[in-house]
């Protein structure tokens, strides 16, 4: 009887809802960038946790070894996102790769490809009572939904179509009309394939959402007015301390100087 009661109580337990925010974090930017995005995501109705996931190992070998170390980027993320309610920083990308590469030779590890779908497979197995969503920048979303990623369609299916597209007002690379049309097509395709399976997660956000692109589907656009056009690549090339202090959390700036990263090398 106790086992039956425990099973019933478990089935009634509300599911946790986690938004995954993957980023190279090389370095993580401040209120006008990564920290501002995480803060916004934490204020979306239906999100219990924003989980920041620094990239452990780039999918493409040609881009590996050009970033600050994973440990340094993890440390910068902990500093950058410190104090934000319901925002955590996780090294699960490293965990996922190490599990996938267990038992492989060094040569096999070097060529192993572990991507977002593999990470989602692991998370869903480890956290069966959690629904996951992805926060993606506009360009990243366009690449995913052009099916350029490894197991692109699996990624969309594993998150139940729940994608929050972060569209910067200053982003001219993807015009708003093009983005809205892509979202409409993806929502329609997802609804055809998964009719009736999408829950209410992410519905009715408190923050600004571009309603013209929703069409009732699970993919949502979020325009965050406080975001600037500052980028991590610009930060890496900048030596002007006043600009860096304005663009980064204070402790991230000090970390970069102390560790002699980027232009301080």
mmCIF file of N, CA and C in Angstrom, residues 45-124:
data_model
loop_
_atom_site.group_PDB
_atom_site.id
_atom_site.type_symbol
_atom_site.label_atom_id
_atom_site.label_comp_id
_atom_site.label_asym_id
_atom_site.label_seq_id
_atom_site.Cartn_x
_atom_site.Cartn_y
_atom_site.Cartn_z
ATOM 1 N N UNK A 45 7.481 33.597 -16.870
ATOM 2 C CA UNK A 45 6.521 32.724 -16.195
ATOM 3 C C UNK A 45 6.742 31.280 -16.639
ATOM 4 N N UNK A 46 6.716 30.375 -15.678
ATOM 5 C CA UNK A 46 6.863 28.965 -16.004
ATOM 6 C C UNK A 46 8.291 28.472 -15.941
ATOM 7 N N UNK A 47 9.250 29.339 -15.686
ATOM 8 C CA UNK A 47 10.646 28.912 -15.580
ATOM 9 C C UNK A 47 11.025 28.823 -14.099
ATOM 10 N N UNK A 48 11.379 27.621 -13.652
ATOM 11 C CA UNK A 48 11.809 27.428 -12.272
ATOM 12 C C UNK A 48 13.298 27.682 -12.106
ATOM 13 N N UNK A 49 14.059 27.430 -13.175
ATOM 14 C CA UNK A 49 15.511 27.580 -13.103
ATOM 15 C C UNK A 49 16.048 27.925 -14.480
ATOM 16 N N UNK A 50 16.997 28.853 -14.520
ATOM 17 C CA UNK A 50 17.794 29.095 -15.719
ATOM 18 C C UNK A 50 19.149 28.462 -15.458
ATOM 19 N N UNK A 51 19.517 27.516 -16.306
ATOM 20 C CA UNK A 51 20.775 26.795 -16.111
ATOM 21 C C UNK A 51 21.767 27.210 -17.198
ATOM 22 N N UNK A 52 22.788 27.939 -16.796
ATOM 23 C CA UNK A 52 23.809 28.414 -17.731
ATOM 24 C C UNK A 52 24.809 27.290 -17.967
ATOM 25 N N UNK A 53 25.040 26.974 -19.244
ATOM 26 C CA UNK A 53 25.909 25.852 -19.607
ATOM 27 C C UNK A 53 27.057 26.338 -20.485
ATOM 28 N N UNK A 54 28.203 26.658 -19.904
ATOM 29 C CA UNK A 54 29.355 27.005 -20.740
ATOM 30 C C UNK A 54 29.739 25.834 -21.647
ATOM 31 N N UNK A 55 30.066 26.148 -22.892
ATOM 32 C CA UNK A 55 30.448 25.115 -23.850
ATOM 33 C C UNK A 55 31.737 24.459 -23.392
ATOM 34 N N UNK A 56 31.738 23.130 -23.348
ATOM 35 C CA UNK A 56 32.942 22.412 -22.920
ATOM 36 C C UNK A 56 33.894 22.166 -24.081
ATOM 37 N N UNK A 57 33.341 21.684 -25.179
ATOM 38 C CA UNK A 57 34.182 21.265 -26.307
ATOM 39 C C UNK A 57 33.410 21.530 -27.588
ATOM 40 N N UNK A 58 33.960 22.385 -28.423
ATOM 41 C CA UNK A 58 33.258 22.751 -29.646
ATOM 42 C C UNK A 58 33.090 21.522 -30.535
ATOM 43 N N UNK A 59 31.934 21.459 -31.215
ATOM 44 C CA UNK A 59 31.660 20.330 -32.096
ATOM 45 C C UNK A 59 32.691 20.212 -33.217
ATOM 46 N N UNK A 60 33.217 21.351 -33.661
ATOM 47 C CA UNK A 60 34.137 21.341 -34.791
ATOM 48 C C UNK A 60 35.575 21.503 -34.308
ATOM 49 N N UNK A 61 36.443 20.547 -34.718
ATOM 50 C CA UNK A 61 37.825 20.526 -34.247
ATOM 51 C C UNK A 61 38.566 21.811 -34.588
ATOM 52 N N UNK A 62 38.221 22.436 -35.713
ATOM 53 C CA UNK A 62 38.924 23.644 -36.152
ATOM 54 C C UNK A 62 38.736 24.812 -35.183
ATOM 55 N N UNK A 63 37.680 24.745 -34.345
ATOM 56 C CA UNK A 63 37.397 25.838 -33.416
ATOM 57 C C UNK A 63 37.821 25.529 -31.984
ATOM 58 N N UNK A 64 38.400 24.348 -31.785
ATOM 59 C CA UNK A 64 38.823 23.976 -30.437
ATOM 60 C C UNK A 64 40.177 24.593 -30.108
ATOM 61 N N UNK A 65 40.421 24.802 -28.832
ATOM 62 C CA UNK A 65 41.705 25.303 -28.392
ATOM 63 C C UNK A 65 41.896 26.792 -28.592
ATOM 64 N N UNK A 66 40.875 27.491 -29.069
ATOM 65 C CA UNK A 66 40.984 28.927 -29.315
ATOM 66 C C UNK A 66 40.270 29.747 -28.241
ATOM 67 N N UNK A 67 39.681 29.053 -27.281
ATOM 68 C CA UNK A 67 38.959 29.723 -26.214
ATOM 69 C C UNK A 67 39.798 29.737 -24.940
ATOM 70 N N UNK A 68 39.394 30.579 -23.994
ATOM 71 C CA UNK A 68 39.937 30.455 -22.651
ATOM 72 C C UNK A 68 39.589 29.068 -22.127
ATOM 73 N N UNK A 69 40.322 28.583 -21.163
ATOM 74 C CA UNK A 69 40.085 27.230 -20.664
ATOM 75 C C UNK A 69 38.660 27.093 -20.127
ATOM 76 N N UNK A 70 38.176 25.870 -20.121
ATOM 77 C CA UNK A 70 36.833 25.626 -19.606
ATOM 78 C C UNK A 70 36.734 26.055 -18.143
ATOM 79 N N UNK A 71 37.755 25.743 -17.354
ATOM 80 C CA UNK A 71 37.716 26.106 -15.932
ATOM 81 C C UNK A 71 37.668 27.623 -15.753
ATOM 82 N N UNK A 72 38.417 28.362 -16.579
ATOM 83 C CA UNK A 72 38.372 29.827 -16.481
ATOM 84 C C UNK A 72 37.005 30.358 -16.887
ATOM 85 N N UNK A 73 36.421 29.779 -17.928
ATOM 86 C CA UNK A 73 35.096 30.250 -18.377
ATOM 87 C C UNK A 73 34.018 29.892 -17.363
ATOM 88 N N UNK A 74 34.139 28.741 -16.719
ATOM 89 C CA UNK A 74 33.214 28.399 -15.634
ATOM 90 C C UNK A 74 33.334 29.407 -14.497
ATOM 91 N N UNK A 75 34.576 29.731 -14.139
ATOM 92 C CA UNK A 75 34.792 30.685 -13.041
ATOM 93 C C UNK A 75 34.211 32.049 -13.396
ATOM 94 N N UNK A 76 34.412 32.497 -14.633
ATOM 95 C CA UNK A 76 33.863 33.794 -15.048
ATOM 96 C C UNK A 76 32.340 33.771 -15.021
ATOM 97 N N UNK A 77 31.736 32.650 -15.407
ATOM 98 C CA UNK A 77 30.277 32.563 -15.373
ATOM 99 C C UNK A 77 29.751 32.640 -13.944
ATOM 100 N N UNK A 78 30.423 31.976 -13.034
ATOM 101 C CA UNK A 78 29.979 32.044 -11.634
ATOM 102 C C UNK A 78 30.024 33.478 -11.122
ATOM 103 N N UNK A 79 31.035 34.222 -11.561
ATOM 104 C CA UNK A 79 31.135 35.628 -11.164
ATOM 105 C C UNK A 79 30.087 36.477 -11.878
ATOM 106 N N UNK A 80 29.894 36.205 -13.167
ATOM 107 C CA UNK A 80 28.989 37.032 -13.979
ATOM 108 C C UNK A 80 27.536 36.892 -13.556
ATOM 109 N N UNK A 81 27.125 35.679 -13.179
ATOM 110 C CA UNK A 81 25.717 35.426 -12.882
ATOM 111 C C UNK A 81 25.430 35.367 -11.386
ATOM 112 N N UNK A 82 26.428 35.655 -10.590
ATOM 113 C CA UNK A 82 26.261 35.632 -9.140
ATOM 114 C C UNK A 82 25.157 36.600 -8.704
ATOM 115 N N UNK A 83 24.288 36.118 -7.817
ATOM 116 C CA UNK A 83 23.251 36.968 -7.249
ATOM 117 C C UNK A 83 21.948 36.995 -8.018
ATOM 118 N N UNK A 84 21.892 36.344 -9.182
ATOM 119 C CA UNK A 84 20.630 36.307 -9.930
ATOM 120 C C UNK A 84 19.761 35.170 -9.404
ATOM 121 N N UNK A 85 18.559 35.468 -8.934
ATOM 122 C CA UNK A 85 17.685 34.412 -8.412
ATOM 123 C C UNK A 85 17.355 33.377 -9.473
ATOM 124 N N UNK A 86 17.393 32.118 -9.069
ATOM 125 C CA UNK A 86 16.995 30.992 -9.923
ATOM 126 C C UNK A 86 17.895 30.804 -11.141
ATOM 127 N N UNK A 87 19.101 31.380 -11.093
ATOM 128 C CA UNK A 87 20.070 31.177 -12.174
ATOM 129 C C UNK A 87 21.247 30.389 -11.613
ATOM 130 N N UNK A 88 21.562 29.263 -12.239
ATOM 131 C CA UNK A 88 22.681 28.433 -11.813
ATOM 132 C C UNK A 88 23.665 28.282 -12.970
ATOM 133 N N UNK A 89 24.897 27.966 -12.634
ATOM 134 C CA UNK A 89 25.937 27.705 -13.631
ATOM 135 C C UNK A 89 26.349 26.247 -13.485
ATOM 136 N N UNK A 90 26.371 25.523 -14.591
ATOM 137 C CA UNK A 90 26.576 24.078 -14.537
ATOM 138 C C UNK A 90 27.677 23.632 -15.491
ATOM 139 N N UNK A 91 28.423 22.606 -15.076
ATOM 140 C CA UNK A 91 29.448 22.024 -15.940
ATOM 141 C C UNK A 91 28.961 20.738 -16.609
ATOM 142 N N UNK A 92 27.646 20.648 -16.833
ATOM 143 C CA UNK A 92 27.070 19.424 -17.377
ATOM 144 C C UNK A 92 27.530 19.119 -18.798
ATOM 145 N N UNK A 93 27.992 20.128 -19.538
ATOM 146 C CA UNK A 93 28.525 19.817 -20.865
ATOM 147 C C UNK A 93 29.786 18.957 -20.736
ATOM 148 N N UNK A 94 30.600 19.250 -19.744
ATOM 149 C CA UNK A 94 31.786 18.411 -19.507
ATOM 150 C C UNK A 94 31.365 17.013 -19.078
ATOM 151 N N UNK A 95 30.398 16.930 -18.167
ATOM 152 C CA UNK A 95 29.912 15.630 -17.713
ATOM 153 C C UNK A 95 29.417 14.796 -18.883
ATOM 154 N N UNK A 96 28.652 15.436 -19.780
ATOM 155 C CA UNK A 96 28.091 14.730 -20.927
ATOM 156 C C UNK A 96 29.198 14.186 -21.826
ATOM 157 N N UNK A 97 30.198 15.012 -22.096
ATOM 158 C CA UNK A 97 31.286 14.549 -22.965
ATOM 159 C C UNK A 97 32.054 13.401 -22.305
ATOM 160 N N UNK A 98 32.367 13.539 -21.011
ATOM 161 C CA UNK A 98 33.150 12.509 -20.334
ATOM 162 C C UNK A 98 32.398 11.183 -20.295
ATOM 163 N N UNK A 99 31.088 11.236 -20.130
ATOM 164 C CA UNK A 99 30.308 9.992 -20.155
ATOM 165 C C UNK A 99 30.352 9.367 -21.543
ATOM 166 N N UNK A 100 30.175 10.193 -22.569
ATOM 167 C CA UNK A 100 30.151 9.677 -23.942
ATOM 168 C C UNK A 100 31.509 9.133 -24.364
ATOM 169 N N UNK A 101 32.567 9.752 -23.826
ATOM 170 C CA UNK A 101 33.922 9.376 -24.247
ATOM 171 C C UNK A 101 34.554 8.326 -23.345
ATOM 172 N N UNK A 102 33.822 7.878 -22.337
ATOM 173 C CA UNK A 102 34.376 6.883 -21.414
ATOM 174 C C UNK A 102 34.797 5.628 -22.181
ATOM 175 N N UNK A 103 36.025 5.193 -21.929
ATOM 176 C CA UNK A 103 36.506 3.973 -22.566
ATOM 177 C C UNK A 103 37.109 4.180 -23.948
ATOM 178 N N UNK A 104 37.054 5.403 -24.470
ATOM 179 C CA UNK A 104 37.618 5.671 -25.793
ATOM 180 C C UNK A 104 39.117 5.946 -25.688
ATOM 181 N N UNK A 105 39.824 5.632 -26.745
ATOM 182 C CA UNK A 105 41.239 5.976 -26.810
ATOM 183 C C UNK A 105 41.384 7.477 -27.003
ATOM 184 N N UNK A 106 42.590 8.001 -26.827
ATOM 185 C CA UNK A 106 42.822 9.433 -27.027
ATOM 186 C C UNK A 106 42.470 9.843 -28.452
ATOM 187 N N UNK A 107 42.801 8.992 -29.406
ATOM 188 C CA UNK A 107 42.484 9.300 -30.806
ATOM 189 C C UNK A 107 40.984 9.340 -31.030
ATOM 190 N N UNK A 108 40.278 8.385 -30.428
ATOM 191 C CA UNK A 108 38.824 8.347 -30.556
ATOM 192 C C UNK A 108 38.177 9.529 -29.843
ATOM 193 N N UNK A 109 38.712 9.913 -28.689
ATOM 194 C CA UNK A 109 38.186 11.070 -27.962
ATOM 195 C C UNK A 109 38.331 12.345 -28.793
ATOM 196 N N UNK A 110 39.459 12.457 -29.495
ATOM 197 C CA UNK A 110 39.716 13.653 -30.287
ATOM 198 C C UNK A 110 38.701 13.837 -31.400
ATOM 199 N N UNK A 111 38.172 12.736 -31.920
ATOM 200 C CA UNK A 111 37.213 12.824 -33.021
ATOM 201 C C UNK A 111 35.763 12.645 -32.570
ATOM 202 N N UNK A 112 35.548 12.433 -31.269
ATOM 203 C CA UNK A 112 34.183 12.223 -30.760
ATOM 204 C C UNK A 112 33.358 13.491 -30.919
ATOM 205 N N UNK A 113 32.122 13.331 -31.335
ATOM 206 C CA UNK A 113 31.218 14.468 -31.486
ATOM 207 C C UNK A 113 30.042 14.284 -30.536
ATOM 208 N N UNK A 114 29.961 15.192 -29.578
ATOM 209 C CA UNK A 114 28.894 15.153 -28.579
ATOM 210 C C UNK A 114 28.180 16.496 -28.636
ATOM 211 N N UNK A 115 26.898 16.468 -28.958
ATOM 212 C CA UNK A 115 26.173 17.716 -29.185
ATOM 213 C C UNK A 115 24.997 17.927 -28.251
ATOM 214 N N UNK A 116 24.169 18.889 -28.612
ATOM 215 C CA UNK A 116 23.039 19.286 -27.763
ATOM 216 C C UNK A 116 22.048 18.151 -27.564
ATOM 217 N N UNK A 117 21.803 17.368 -28.605
ATOM 218 C CA UNK A 117 20.864 16.255 -28.461
ATOM 219 C C UNK A 117 21.378 15.240 -27.451
ATOM 220 N N UNK A 118 22.680 14.989 -27.457
ATOM 221 C CA UNK A 118 23.267 14.053 -26.490
ATOM 222 C C UNK A 118 23.128 14.599 -25.070
ATOM 223 N N UNK A 119 23.346 15.901 -24.927
ATOM 224 C CA UNK A 119 23.178 16.533 -23.619
ATOM 225 C C UNK A 119 21.733 16.401 -23.138
ATOM 226 N N UNK A 120 20.781 16.649 -24.030
ATOM 227 C CA UNK A 120 19.367 16.539 -23.661
ATOM 228 C C UNK A 120 18.994 15.101 -23.321
ATOM 229 N N UNK A 121 19.525 14.142 -24.064
ATOM 230 C CA UNK A 121 19.284 12.730 -23.731
ATOM 231 C C UNK A 121 19.726 12.450 -22.295
ATOM 232 N N UNK A 122 20.916 12.940 -21.940
ATOM 233 C CA UNK A 122 21.447 12.710 -20.595
ATOM 234 C C UNK A 122 20.586 13.396 -19.540
ATOM 235 N N UNK A 123 20.229 14.659 -19.786
ATOM 236 C CA UNK A 123 19.452 15.412 -18.801
ATOM 237 C C UNK A 123 18.088 14.778 -18.565
ATOM 238 N N UNK A 124 17.435 14.368 -19.637
ATOM 239 C CA UNK A 124 16.094 13.781 -19.500
ATOM 240 C C UNK A 124 16.160 12.461 -18.749
#
